[in-house]
Coordinates of C-alpha atoms in Angstrom, one line a residue:
M95 CA -23.9 -14.8 -18.7
N96 CA -20.9 -14.9 -21.0
K97 CA -18.4 -17.5 -19.8
V98 CA -14.7 -16.5 -20.4
V99 CA -12.2 -19.3 -19.9
S100 CA -8.4 -18.9 -20.1
N101 CA -6.9 -22.3 -20.5
K102 CA -3.5 -20.6 -20.6
Y103 CA -3.9 -19.1 -17.1
Q104 CA -6.4 -21.7 -15.8
E105 CA -8.9 -19.0 -14.9
C106 CA -12.6 -18.6 -15.5
Y107 CA -15.0 -15.7 -15.1
Y108 CA -18.5 -14.8 -16.1
E109 CA -19.7 -11.4 -17.4
T110 CA -22.9 -9.8 -18.4
T111 CA -24.6 -6.4 -18.6
L112 CA -27.9 -6.1 -16.8
D113 CA -31.0 -4.4 -18.3
N114 CA -30.3 -1.3 -16.2
G115 CA -26.8 -1.0 -17.6
L116 CA -24.8 -2.4 -14.6
K117 CA -21.7 -4.4 -15.8
V118 CA -21.3 -7.5 -13.7
V119 CA -18.3 -9.8 -13.5
I120 CA -18.1 -12.9 -11.4
W121 CA -14.6 -14.4 -11.2
H122 CA -14.8 -18.0 -10.0
K123 CA -12.1 -19.3 -7.7
E124 CA -13.2 -22.8 -7.2
G125 CA -12.2 -24.3 -3.9
Y126 CA -11.9 -21.0 -2.0
E127 CA -14.2 -20.1 0.9
K128 CA -13.6 -16.3 0.8
S129 CA -15.2 -13.7 -1.5
F130 CA -14.3 -10.2 -2.5
A131 CA -16.8 -7.9 -4.1
I132 CA -16.5 -4.3 -5.4
M133 CA -18.7 -1.6 -6.8
A134 CA -16.8 1.1 -8.8
T135 CA -17.5 4.2 -10.8
P136 CA -15.0 6.1 -13.0
M137 CA -15.8 9.2 -11.0
G138 CA -12.7 10.5 -9.2
A139 CA -10.9 13.7 -8.2
F140 CA -10.3 14.5 -11.9
D141 CA -14.0 15.0 -12.4
V142 CA -14.4 18.5 -11.2
S143 CA -15.8 19.6 -14.6
Q144 CA -18.2 17.3 -16.5
I145 CA -20.4 17.5 -19.5
D146 CA -23.3 15.2 -20.3
S147 CA -24.7 13.8 -23.6
K148 CA -27.0 16.8 -23.9
G149 CA -24.3 19.3 -23.6
N150 CA -25.1 20.3 -20.0
E151 CA -22.0 21.3 -18.1
F152 CA -21.4 20.6 -14.4
E153 CA -18.9 22.2 -12.1
Y154 CA -17.9 20.7 -8.8
H155 CA -15.6 21.8 -6.0
S156 CA -12.4 19.9 -5.8
G157 CA -12.7 16.9 -3.6
V158 CA -16.3 16.3 -4.3
A159 CA -15.8 12.6 -5.2
H160 CA -14.0 12.0 -1.9
F161 CA -16.7 13.9 0.0
L162 CA -19.4 11.8 -1.7
E163 CA -17.6 8.6 -0.8
H164 CA -17.8 9.6 2.9
K165 CA -21.5 10.3 2.6
M166 CA -22.4 7.1 0.7
F167 CA -22.1 5.1 3.9
E168 CA -24.7 7.2 5.7
S169 CA -28.2 6.0 6.2
R170 CA -31.0 7.2 8.5
H171 CA -32.3 3.7 8.7
R172 CA -29.2 1.6 9.4
D173 CA -25.5 1.7 10.3
V174 CA -23.9 0.4 7.1
M175 CA -20.5 -0.2 8.7
E176 CA -21.9 -1.9 11.7
D177 CA -24.1 -4.1 9.5
F178 CA -21.2 -5.3 7.4
S179 CA -19.3 -6.1 10.6
R180 CA -22.3 -8.1 11.9
M181 CA -22.3 -10.1 8.7
G182 CA -18.6 -11.0 9.2
A183 CA -17.5 -8.8 6.3
N184 CA -14.8 -6.2 6.2
V185 CA -15.9 -3.1 4.2
N186 CA -14.0 -0.1 3.0
A187 CA -13.9 2.4 0.2
T188 CA -11.3 4.6 -1.6
T189 CA -11.3 7.5 -4.0
T190 CA -8.4 8.1 -6.4
Y191 CA -8.0 10.6 -9.2
D192 CA -9.9 8.5 -11.7
M193 CA -12.3 6.3 -9.8
T194 CA -14.2 5.6 -6.6
C195 CA -14.8 2.1 -5.3
Y196 CA -16.6 0.4 -2.4
Y197 CA -15.7 -3.1 -1.5
F198 CA -15.9 -5.9 1.2
Q199 CA -14.3 -9.2 1.9
T200 CA -15.8 -12.1 3.7
S201 CA -15.3 -15.8 4.4
H202 CA -18.9 -16.2 5.4
D203 CA -22.2 -16.1 3.5
L204 CA -22.1 -13.8 0.5
K205 CA -25.7 -13.0 0.0
E206 CA -26.4 -10.5 2.8
P207 CA -23.2 -8.3 2.4
L208 CA -23.5 -8.4 -1.4
N209 CA -27.1 -7.1 -1.2
L210 CA -25.9 -4.4 1.2
L211 CA -23.1 -3.4 -1.1
L212 CA -25.5 -3.0 -4.0
D213 CA -28.0 -1.1 -1.9
F214 CA -25.9 1.5 -0.2
T215 CA -23.9 2.3 -3.4
Q216 CA -27.1 2.9 -5.4
S217 CA -28.9 5.3 -3.0
L218 CA -28.0 8.6 -1.3
D219 CA -29.6 9.3 2.0
I220 CA -28.2 12.6 3.3
N221 CA -29.4 15.9 4.5
E222 CA -28.1 19.4 5.1
K223 CA -27.2 18.8 8.7
S224 CA -25.2 15.6 8.0
V225 CA -23.3 17.3 5.1
E226 CA -22.2 20.2 7.4
K227 CA -21.1 17.8 10.1
E228 CA -19.0 15.8 7.5
K229 CA -17.1 18.9 6.5
G230 CA -15.4 19.1 9.9
I231 CA -14.4 15.4 9.6
I232 CA -12.9 15.8 6.1
I233 CA -11.1 19.0 7.0
Q234 CA -9.6 17.3 10.0
E235 CA -8.4 14.5 7.6
L236 CA -6.9 17.0 5.2
N237 CA -5.0 18.7 8.0
M238 CA -3.7 15.3 9.2
Y239 CA -2.3 14.5 5.8
Q240 CA -0.7 17.9 5.5
Q241 CA 1.4 17.0 8.5
M242 CA 2.8 13.9 6.7
S243 CA 6.0 14.8 4.9
D244 CA 5.7 12.1 2.2
F245 CA 2.2 13.2 1.3
R246 CA 3.2 16.9 1.3
L247 CA 6.2 16.2 -1.0
V248 CA 3.9 14.7 -3.6
R249 CA 1.2 17.4 -3.2
E250 CA 3.8 20.2 -3.7
S251 CA 5.2 18.3 -6.7
F252 CA 1.8 18.2 -8.5
A253 CA 1.2 21.9 -7.6
A254 CA 4.6 22.8 -9.1
L255 CA 3.9 20.9 -12.3
Y256 CA 0.3 21.7 -13.2
H257 CA -1.4 25.0 -14.0
E258 CA -4.9 23.9 -14.8
H259 CA -5.1 20.1 -14.6
P260 CA -7.0 18.7 -11.6
L261 CA -3.8 16.8 -10.6
K262 CA -2.8 20.1 -8.9
N263 CA -5.5 19.5 -6.3
D264 CA -5.5 16.9 -3.6
V265 CA -8.0 14.0 -4.0
G266 CA -9.7 15.4 -0.8
G267 CA -9.8 19.0 -2.1
T268 CA -8.9 22.0 0.0
I269 CA -10.3 23.4 3.2
Q270 CA -12.1 26.0 1.2
S271 CA -13.5 23.6 -1.4
V272 CA -14.8 21.3 1.3
T273 CA -16.3 24.2 3.2
E274 CA -18.1 25.4 0.0
T275 CA -19.5 22.0 -1.1
T276 CA -23.3 21.8 -0.9
L277 CA -25.9 19.2 -0.5
D278 CA -27.3 19.8 -3.9
E279 CA -23.8 19.5 -5.4
L280 CA -23.3 16.1 -3.8
K281 CA -26.8 14.9 -5.1
R282 CA -26.0 16.2 -8.6
C283 CA -22.6 14.4 -8.5
F284 CA -24.3 11.2 -7.3
N285 CA -27.0 11.3 -10.0
N286 CA -24.5 11.9 -12.8
N287 CA -22.0 9.2 -11.8
Y288 CA -23.7 6.5 -9.7
H289 CA -26.3 5.2 -12.2
P290 CA -25.9 1.5 -12.9
H291 CA -25.0 2.3 -16.5
S292 CA -21.8 4.1 -15.2
M293 CA -20.8 1.4 -12.7
I294 CA -19.3 -2.1 -12.6
C295 CA -19.7 -4.8 -10.0
V296 CA -16.9 -7.4 -9.7
V297 CA -17.2 -10.4 -7.4
V298 CA -14.2 -12.8 -7.0
T299 CA -15.5 -15.9 -5.1
G300 CA -15.4 -19.6 -4.7
K301 CA -19.2 -19.6 -4.6
D302 CA -21.4 -20.9 -7.4
P303 CA -21.3 -18.1 -10.1
E304 CA -25.0 -18.9 -11.0
E305 CA -26.1 -18.4 -7.4
V306 CA -24.1 -15.2 -7.1
M307 CA -25.5 -13.8 -10.3
K308 CA -29.0 -14.7 -9.1
I309 CA -28.4 -12.6 -6.0
I310 CA -27.4 -9.6 -8.1
E311 CA -30.2 -9.9 -10.6
E312 CA -32.9 -10.2 -7.9
N313 CA -31.5 -7.2 -6.1
Q314 CA -31.4 -5.0 -9.2
S315 CA -34.8 -6.2 -10.5
K316 CA -36.5 -4.6 -7.4
K317 CA -35.1 -1.1 -8.2
K318 CA -36.0 1.6 -10.6
F319 CA -33.5 4.1 -11.9
A320 CA -34.0 7.4 -13.7
S321 CA -33.1 7.4 -17.4
I322 CA -29.4 7.7 -17.9
N323 CA -27.7 10.9 -19.1
T324 CA -24.1 10.0 -18.5
A325 CA -21.7 12.8 -17.6
K326 CA -18.1 12.6 -18.7
R327 CA -15.0 14.6 -17.6
K328 CA -14.5 17.8 -19.4
Y329 CA -10.8 18.2 -20.3
V330 CA -8.8 21.4 -19.8
H331 CA -5.9 22.8 -21.7
E332 CA -2.7 22.3 -19.8
P333 CA 0.5 24.2 -20.9
K334 CA 3.7 22.1 -21.4
E335 CA 5.6 24.4 -19.0
V336 CA 5.7 23.8 -15.3
V337 CA 4.3 26.3 -12.8
K338 CA 7.6 26.4 -10.8
D339 CA 10.9 24.8 -11.5
H340 CA 11.9 24.8 -7.8
V341 CA 9.9 24.6 -4.6
S342 CA 11.3 24.5 -1.1
F343 CA 9.4 24.2 2.2
E344 CA 10.1 23.2 5.7
M345 CA 8.6 20.6 8.0
D346 CA 9.4 18.9 11.3
I347 CA 11.7 16.2 9.8
N348 CA 15.2 15.1 10.5
R349 CA 16.6 14.8 6.9
P350 CA 15.6 16.6 3.7
K351 CA 13.3 14.8 1.3
V352 CA 13.6 15.7 -2.4
N353 CA 11.7 14.9 -5.6
L354 CA 12.7 15.5 -9.2
A355 CA 9.3 15.6 -11.0
F356 CA 9.0 15.6 -14.8
K357 CA 5.9 16.8 -16.6
L358 CA 5.1 14.6 -19.6
D359 CA 2.6 14.5 -22.4
G360 CA -0.6 12.5 -22.0
I361 CA -1.3 9.5 -24.2
A362 CA -4.8 9.4 -25.7
D363 CA -4.9 5.7 -26.7
P364 CA -5.4 3.5 -23.6
K365 CA -3.4 0.5 -25.1
E366 CA -0.5 2.8 -25.9
R367 CA -0.6 4.2 -22.4
C368 CA -0.4 0.7 -21.0
R369 CA 2.5 -0.2 -23.2
T370 CA 4.4 2.9 -22.4
E371 CA 4.1 2.4 -18.7
I372 CA 5.3 -1.2 -19.0
Y373 CA 8.2 -0.3 -21.3
L374 CA 9.3 2.5 -19.1
R375 CA 9.3 0.2 -16.1
F376 CA 11.9 -1.9 -17.8
Y377 CA 14.2 1.1 -18.1
F378 CA 13.7 2.6 -14.6
D379 CA 14.1 -0.8 -12.9
A380 CA 17.3 -1.4 -14.9
W381 CA 18.9 1.9 -14.1
F382 CA 17.5 2.9 -10.8
S383 CA 17.3 -0.3 -8.8
S384 CA 19.7 -2.8 -7.3
I385 CA 19.9 -4.4 -10.7
N386 CA 22.3 -1.6 -11.5
D387 CA 25.7 -2.4 -10.1
E388 CA 26.1 1.3 -9.1
Y389 CA 23.1 1.3 -6.9
Q390 CA 25.0 0.1 -3.8
K391 CA 27.6 2.9 -4.4
W392 CA 24.8 5.5 -4.2
L393 CA 23.7 4.1 -0.9
D394 CA 27.2 4.0 0.5
Q395 CA 27.8 7.6 -0.6
K396 CA 24.5 8.5 1.1
I397 CA 23.1 10.2 -2.0
I398 CA 20.0 8.0 -1.6
N399 CA 18.7 5.8 1.1
D400 CA 15.9 3.2 1.5
F401 CA 13.3 5.9 0.9
F402 CA 14.4 6.2 -2.7
G403 CA 11.9 5.4 -5.3
Y404 CA 10.3 6.4 -8.6
E405 CA 6.9 6.3 -10.2
F406 CA 5.3 7.4 -13.4
D407 CA 1.7 7.6 -14.7
F408 CA 0.0 8.6 -17.9
G409 CA -3.6 9.6 -18.6
E410 CA -5.3 10.8 -21.7
D411 CA -4.3 14.4 -20.9
Y412 CA -1.4 14.2 -18.5
G413 CA 1.8 12.3 -17.8
Y414 CA 4.5 12.6 -15.1
C415 CA 7.6 10.9 -13.8
M416 CA 9.0 11.3 -10.3
L417 CA 12.2 10.2 -8.6
Y418 CA 12.5 10.9 -4.9
S419 CA 14.7 10.2 -1.9
E420 CA 15.7 11.2 1.5
T421 CA 19.2 12.8 1.5
D422 CA 21.4 15.5 2.9
K423 CA 23.1 15.6 -0.5
T424 CA 20.3 17.2 -2.4
E425 CA 22.3 18.6 -5.3
E426 CA 24.2 15.4 -5.7
F427 CA 20.9 13.5 -5.9
K428 CA 19.6 15.9 -8.6
Q429 CA 22.8 15.5 -10.6
L430 CA 22.7 11.7 -10.2
V431 CA 19.2 11.5 -11.6
F432 CA 20.0 13.6 -14.6
D433 CA 23.1 11.7 -15.3
Q434 CA 21.3 8.4 -15.2
L435 CA 18.4 9.6 -17.3
N436 CA 20.8 10.8 -20.0
R437 CA 22.5 7.5 -19.9
M438 CA 19.2 5.7 -20.2
K439 CA 18.2 7.7 -23.3
N440 CA 21.6 7.0 -25.0
T441 CA 22.4 3.4 -23.9
P442 CA 20.6 0.3 -25.2
L443 CA 19.0 -1.9 -22.6
K444 CA 21.1 -5.1 -22.1
K445 CA 19.3 -8.2 -23.2
E446 CA 20.2 -10.2 -20.1
V447 CA 18.6 -7.4 -17.9
F448 CA 15.6 -7.2 -20.2
D449 CA 15.1 -11.0 -19.9
Q450 CA 15.5 -10.9 -16.1
L451 CA 12.9 -8.2 -15.7
K452 CA 10.5 -9.7 -18.2
R453 CA 10.4 -12.9 -16.2
R454 CA 9.9 -10.9 -13.0
Y455 CA 7.0 -8.9 -14.3
Y456 CA 5.3 -12.0 -15.8
G457 CA 5.7 -13.8 -12.5
E458 CA 4.2 -10.9 -10.5
N459 CA 1.1 -10.9 -12.8
I460 CA 0.7 -14.7 -12.4
R461 CA 0.9 -14.3 -8.6
E462 CA -1.8 -11.7 -8.7
L463 CA -4.2 -14.4 -9.8
N464 CA -4.2 -15.6 -6.2
D465 CA -5.1 -12.1 -4.9
F466 CA -8.8 -11.6 -4.9
E467 CA -8.6 -7.9 -4.4
G468 CA -5.9 -7.6 -7.1
I469 CA -8.1 -9.4 -9.6
A470 CA -11.1 -7.2 -9.0
I471 CA -9.2 -3.9 -9.1
T472 CA -7.2 -4.9 -12.2
Y473 CA -10.4 -6.0 -14.0
F474 CA -12.4 -2.8 -13.4
R475 CA -9.4 -0.6 -14.1
N476 CA -8.8 -2.4 -17.4
Y477 CA -12.6 -2.2 -18.1
F478 CA -12.7 1.6 -17.6
N479 CA -9.6 1.8 -19.9
Q480 CA -11.1 -0.4 -22.5
L481 CA -8.6 -3.2 -22.0
S482 CA -9.3 -6.9 -21.6
Y483 CA -8.0 -8.5 -18.4
F484 CA -5.3 -10.7 -19.8
E485 CA -4.1 -8.2 -22.3
I486 CA -1.4 -6.9 -20.1
Y487 CA -0.3 -10.5 -19.3
D488 CA 0.1 -11.3 -22.9
L489 CA 1.8 -8.0 -23.6
I490 CA 4.5 -8.7 -21.1
E491 CA 5.0 -12.2 -22.3
N492 CA 5.3 -11.2 -25.9
V493 CA 7.2 -7.9 -25.6
T494 CA 10.5 -7.7 -27.4
L495 CA 13.7 -5.8 -26.5
E496 CA 13.4 -3.7 -29.7
E497 CA 9.9 -2.5 -28.7
V498 CA 11.0 -1.5 -25.2
Q499 CA 14.0 0.4 -26.5
K500 CA 11.9 2.7 -28.7
V501 CA 10.0 4.1 -25.7
M502 CA 13.0 6.3 -24.6
D503 CA 12.9 8.1 -27.9
K504 CA 9.5 9.5 -27.0
L505 CA 10.4 10.6 -23.5
D506 CA 10.7 14.4 -23.3
L507 CA 12.4 15.3 -20.0
S508 CA 12.7 19.0 -20.7
H509 CA 9.9 20.2 -18.3
F510 CA 10.6 19.5 -14.6
S511 CA 10.5 20.8 -11.1
F512 CA 12.7 20.1 -8.1
I513 CA 10.9 19.9 -4.8
E514 CA 12.7 20.0 -1.4
C515 CA 11.1 19.3 1.9
L516 CA 13.7 20.6 4.4
P517 CA 14.0 20.3 8.2
F518 CA 13.0 23.4 10.2
R519 CA 16.0 25.8 10.5
G520 CA 17.1 26.1 14.1

């Protein structure tokens, strides 16, 4: 194992890559009783089209990563969820657009649940009957989310922005895509994306790292895996223009919810993506939060309320920015956002505001070092994006006002859609 020590942050972790390709990280939190372990693959809802190293192409129905996540817990020989519970461990899983992960937390013995995590994420034990049964469960889940106005607002926003990019689809897919998903498709998806070579195991624990590594090595030494032929996402061409510049729909709500969504260019370099997101956060927090003296006025005028928020995200082939609120003054909200964005692009960030936000972000990162789940998720996300763990910490500590101010010059806000979720008309 390679021991990595950060004297600056007083943290220590161990990392290695096993003979089968599995990346293992053990983050040692001396003096703690609890443990958090996660197995992750960079297979997510984006990966509906893949190509392997031999040039073979694979097409999946949208939502296949989420469908597979559901089926991974299935076993004809044991009840995985019940076994974790019996071991005193809380287990869960999640699928996002760019990854799927399985994790548990426990304050009891680590060996048994860690072995179970490794075992059930490295085997697929399903049949035709169980796949058909799961379709009804997933469709019910999709229908449930469609009744949630916040969820629907975001989904309609992505559909309005993207012509071809998988972001236009829900992580869970559609009723049609779920219905058409097959057993062979799920097996193919598993074989292409759940090989140890494609995955990472991160354990954050107070237990002896040598003992934890021994558990993992012994578990993996008993298994044989097929030769790896890693499949990667196949990228699609996405036009700059949005699909629709305005979308309006009705739901059973009391007050309109609106979202002004901007379609931005992707950023190929992962470090540049990271920097851009951090730099933009300075600007959006400075202009669209209570740091801005005008914020309370917007609340008083009921142009925004506590639901107001903003988010932005960049990938290699996509980028977006969204500002949303709950308001009866939908046109005033739209005008407010555009006015503020124009001011942002033309007004330098004040140094005192920059310094205040820099201290806040740095403090938030330091506090994350007490969050076992946060450590694990940050590590594997950085790993999949070819970033070292403390790179973001150092970036925030060393960033200058001049660097942050340059980011607004690159922000093209000319492609956008306005989405309105309105109450049913009486």
